CSV table of C-alpha atoms in Angstrom, one decimal:
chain,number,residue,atom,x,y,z
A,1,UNK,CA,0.0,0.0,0.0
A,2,UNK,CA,2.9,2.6,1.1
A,3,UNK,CA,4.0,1.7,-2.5
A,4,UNK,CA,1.2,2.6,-4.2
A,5,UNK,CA,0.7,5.6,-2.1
A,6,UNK,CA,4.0,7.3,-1.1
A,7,UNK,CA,2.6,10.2,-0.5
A,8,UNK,CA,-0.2,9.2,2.0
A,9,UNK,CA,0.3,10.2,5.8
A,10,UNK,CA,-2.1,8.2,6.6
A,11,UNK,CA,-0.2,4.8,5.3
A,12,UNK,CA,2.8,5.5,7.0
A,13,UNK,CA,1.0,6.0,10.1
A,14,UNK,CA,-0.8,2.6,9.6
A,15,UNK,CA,2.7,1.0,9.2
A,16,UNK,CA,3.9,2.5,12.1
A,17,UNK,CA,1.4,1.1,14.3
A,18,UNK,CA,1.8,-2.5,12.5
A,19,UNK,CA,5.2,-2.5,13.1
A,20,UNK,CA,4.9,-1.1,16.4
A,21,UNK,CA,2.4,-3.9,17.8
A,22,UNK,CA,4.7,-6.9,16.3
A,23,UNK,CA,7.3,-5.1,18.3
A,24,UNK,CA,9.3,-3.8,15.2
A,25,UNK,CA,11.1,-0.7,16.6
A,26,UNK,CA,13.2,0.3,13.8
A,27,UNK,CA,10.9,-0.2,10.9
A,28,UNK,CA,8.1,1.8,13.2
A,29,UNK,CA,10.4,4.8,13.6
A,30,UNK,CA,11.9,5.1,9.6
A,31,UNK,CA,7.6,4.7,8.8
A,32,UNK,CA,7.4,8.0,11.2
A,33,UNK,CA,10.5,9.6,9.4
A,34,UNK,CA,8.8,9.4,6.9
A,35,UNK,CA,5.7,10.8,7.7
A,36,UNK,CA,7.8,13.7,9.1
A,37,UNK,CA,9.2,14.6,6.0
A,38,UNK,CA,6.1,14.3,4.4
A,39,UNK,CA,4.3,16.6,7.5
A,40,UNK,CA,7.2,18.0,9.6
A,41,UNK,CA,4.5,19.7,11.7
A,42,UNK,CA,2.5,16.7,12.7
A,43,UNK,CA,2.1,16.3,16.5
A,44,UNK,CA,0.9,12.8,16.4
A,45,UNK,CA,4.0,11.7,14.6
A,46,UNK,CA,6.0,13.1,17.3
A,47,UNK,CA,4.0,11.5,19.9
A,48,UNK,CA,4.6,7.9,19.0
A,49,UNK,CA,7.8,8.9,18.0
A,50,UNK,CA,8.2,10.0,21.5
A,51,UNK,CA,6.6,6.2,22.7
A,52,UNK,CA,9.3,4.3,20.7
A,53,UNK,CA,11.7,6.5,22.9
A,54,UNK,CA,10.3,5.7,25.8
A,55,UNK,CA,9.8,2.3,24.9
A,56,UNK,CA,13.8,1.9,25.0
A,57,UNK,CA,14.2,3.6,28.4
A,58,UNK,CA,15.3,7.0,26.7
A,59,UNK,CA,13.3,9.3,28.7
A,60,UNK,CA,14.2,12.2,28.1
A,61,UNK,CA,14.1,12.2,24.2
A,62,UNK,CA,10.8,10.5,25.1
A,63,UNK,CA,10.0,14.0,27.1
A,64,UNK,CA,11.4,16.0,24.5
A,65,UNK,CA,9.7,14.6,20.9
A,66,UNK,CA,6.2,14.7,23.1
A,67,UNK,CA,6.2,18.5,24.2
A,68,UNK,CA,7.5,19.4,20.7
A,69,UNK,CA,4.1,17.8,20.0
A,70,UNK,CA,2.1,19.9,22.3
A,71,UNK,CA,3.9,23.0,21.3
A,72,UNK,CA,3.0,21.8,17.4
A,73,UNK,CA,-0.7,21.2,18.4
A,74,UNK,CA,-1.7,22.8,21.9
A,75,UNK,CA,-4.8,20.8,21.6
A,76,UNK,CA,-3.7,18.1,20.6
A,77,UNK,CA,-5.5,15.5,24.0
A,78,UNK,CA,-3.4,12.1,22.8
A,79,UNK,CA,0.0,14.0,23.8
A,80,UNK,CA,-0.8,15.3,26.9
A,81,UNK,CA,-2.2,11.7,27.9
A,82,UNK,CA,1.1,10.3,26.6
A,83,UNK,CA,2.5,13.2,28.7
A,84,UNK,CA,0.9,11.8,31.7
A,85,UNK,CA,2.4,8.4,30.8
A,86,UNK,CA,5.7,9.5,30.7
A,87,UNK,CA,5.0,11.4,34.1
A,88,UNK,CA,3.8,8.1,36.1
A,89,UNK,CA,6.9,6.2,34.7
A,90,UNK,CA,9.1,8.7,36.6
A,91,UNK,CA,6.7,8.2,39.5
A,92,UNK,CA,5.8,12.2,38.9
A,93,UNK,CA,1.8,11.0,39.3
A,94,UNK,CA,0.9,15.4,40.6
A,95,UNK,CA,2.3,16.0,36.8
A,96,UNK,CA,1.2,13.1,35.3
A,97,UNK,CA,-2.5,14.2,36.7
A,98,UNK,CA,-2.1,17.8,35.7
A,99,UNK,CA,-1.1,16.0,32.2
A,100,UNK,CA,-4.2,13.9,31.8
A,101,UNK,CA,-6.6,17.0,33.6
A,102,UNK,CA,-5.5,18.5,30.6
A,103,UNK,CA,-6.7,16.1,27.8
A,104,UNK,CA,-9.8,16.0,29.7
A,105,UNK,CA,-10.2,19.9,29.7
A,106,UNK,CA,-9.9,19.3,25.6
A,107,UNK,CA,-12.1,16.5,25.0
A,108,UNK,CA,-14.0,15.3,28.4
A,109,UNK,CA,-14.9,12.3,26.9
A,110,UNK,CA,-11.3,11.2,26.2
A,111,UNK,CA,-11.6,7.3,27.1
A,112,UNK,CA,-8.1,6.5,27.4
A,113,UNK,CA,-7.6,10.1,29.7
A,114,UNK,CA,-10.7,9.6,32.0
A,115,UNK,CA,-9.0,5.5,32.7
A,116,UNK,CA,-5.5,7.2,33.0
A,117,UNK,CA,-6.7,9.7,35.4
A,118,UNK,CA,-8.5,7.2,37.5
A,119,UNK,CA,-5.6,4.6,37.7
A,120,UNK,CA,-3.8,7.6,38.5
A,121,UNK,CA,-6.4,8.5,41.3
A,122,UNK,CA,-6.0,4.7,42.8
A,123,UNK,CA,-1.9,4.9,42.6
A,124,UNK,CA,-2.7,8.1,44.8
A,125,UNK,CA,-4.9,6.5,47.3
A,126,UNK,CA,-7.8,8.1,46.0
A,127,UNK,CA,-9.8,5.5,45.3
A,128,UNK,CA,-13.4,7.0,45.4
A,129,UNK,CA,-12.2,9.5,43.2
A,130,UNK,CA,-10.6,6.4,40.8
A,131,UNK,CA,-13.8,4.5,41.5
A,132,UNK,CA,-15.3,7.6,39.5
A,133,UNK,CA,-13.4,8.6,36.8
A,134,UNK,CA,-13.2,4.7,36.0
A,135,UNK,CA,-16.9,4.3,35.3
A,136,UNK,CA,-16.9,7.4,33.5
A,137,UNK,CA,-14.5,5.8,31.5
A,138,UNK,CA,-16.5,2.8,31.0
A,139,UNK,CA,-19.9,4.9,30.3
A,140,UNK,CA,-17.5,6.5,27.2
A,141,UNK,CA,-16.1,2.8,25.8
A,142,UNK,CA,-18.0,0.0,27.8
A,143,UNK,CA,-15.3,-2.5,26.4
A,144,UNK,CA,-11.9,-0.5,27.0
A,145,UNK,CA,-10.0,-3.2,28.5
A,146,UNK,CA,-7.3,-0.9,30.6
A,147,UNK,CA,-10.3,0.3,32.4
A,148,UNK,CA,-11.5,-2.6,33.5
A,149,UNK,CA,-8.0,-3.7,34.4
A,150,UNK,CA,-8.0,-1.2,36.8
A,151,UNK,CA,-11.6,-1.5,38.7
A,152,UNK,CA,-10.2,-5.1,38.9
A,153,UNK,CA,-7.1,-3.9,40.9
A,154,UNK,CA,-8.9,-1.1,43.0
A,155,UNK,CA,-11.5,-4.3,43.8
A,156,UNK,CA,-8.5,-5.8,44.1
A,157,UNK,CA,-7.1,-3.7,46.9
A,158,UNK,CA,-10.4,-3.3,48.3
A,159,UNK,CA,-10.7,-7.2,49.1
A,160,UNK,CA,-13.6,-7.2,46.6
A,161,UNK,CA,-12.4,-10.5,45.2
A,162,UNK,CA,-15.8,-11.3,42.9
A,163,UNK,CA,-15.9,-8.1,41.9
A,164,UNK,CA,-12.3,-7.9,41.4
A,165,UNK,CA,-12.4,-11.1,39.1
A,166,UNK,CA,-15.2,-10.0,37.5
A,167,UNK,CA,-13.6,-7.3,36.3
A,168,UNK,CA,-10.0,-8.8,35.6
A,169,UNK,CA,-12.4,-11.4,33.3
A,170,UNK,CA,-13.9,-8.3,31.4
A,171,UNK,CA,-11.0,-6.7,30.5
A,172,UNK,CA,-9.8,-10.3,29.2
A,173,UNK,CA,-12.8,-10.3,26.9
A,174,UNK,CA,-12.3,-6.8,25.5
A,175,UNK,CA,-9.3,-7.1,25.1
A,176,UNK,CA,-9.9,-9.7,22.1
């Protein structure tokens, strides 16, 4: 396809993510080179770029490709919840909240931020506030399977064992 189309962003991006989820670093990161020279201004490009970074442990080029993203597209919700992932590796979870507070500020029903914020809610001991932000999350994408990872661990914690498996088998099932 990327030969028939060379000039689609769109294709490369597609290859990127296929190479990415067969665990194919290099080939993921010359796919978003070459987005970037055919977009040098595009943010998501930047972002994954900046996952592949932090993928391999180099933080802060992982820091550095993502905020070039947000400075390229200020409202741009995927890069400040990649942000906020970046944030929680470091164990930074007051910036990686501020981070994923602002996705949600952009688009409030951001599935993947309203989840993030309430795992991030739980790491914080928080975990009616967690409890809420995950079933947001879950009344946005019913079958998001991080979401349900995470009621499963806050049942978990909670000694809410059928609960907690109930939720662990959910997250199983969306997950396929």
């Amino acid at each position: 396809v990327v030969t028939a189309n060379p000039r689609s962003v769109s294709t490369y991006f597609d290859l990127a993510s296929t190479y990415l989820d067969k665990g194919e670093v290099e080939p993921a990161r010359q796919a978003l080179a070459a987005v970037l020279k055919l977009d040098p201004q595009s943010a998501r490009a930047y972002t994954m770029m900046g996952l592949i970074e932090a993928r391999q442990e180099r933080m802060d080029d992982a820091f550095k490709l993502v905020q070039r993203a947000i400075e390229l597209e200020p409202q741009f919700p995927d890069a400040y919840v990649d942000l906020s992932s970046l944030w929680e590796r470091k164990g930074e979870l007051a910036k990686a909240e501020a981070a994923v507070r602002t996705a949600l500020q952009i688009v409030p029903t951001h599935t993947e931020a309203r989840s993030r914020l309430g795992s991030i809610l739980l790491a914080k001991g928080d975990v009616s506030g967690a409890e809420t932000e995950l079933r947001e999350a879950l009344k946005i994408d019913p079958y998001h399977a991080p979401t349900h990872r995470a009621l499963g661990i806050l049942h978990d914690q909670a000694g809410q064992f059928e609960e907690a498996l109930r939720e662990y088998q959910e997250a199983l099932k969306s997950q396929n």
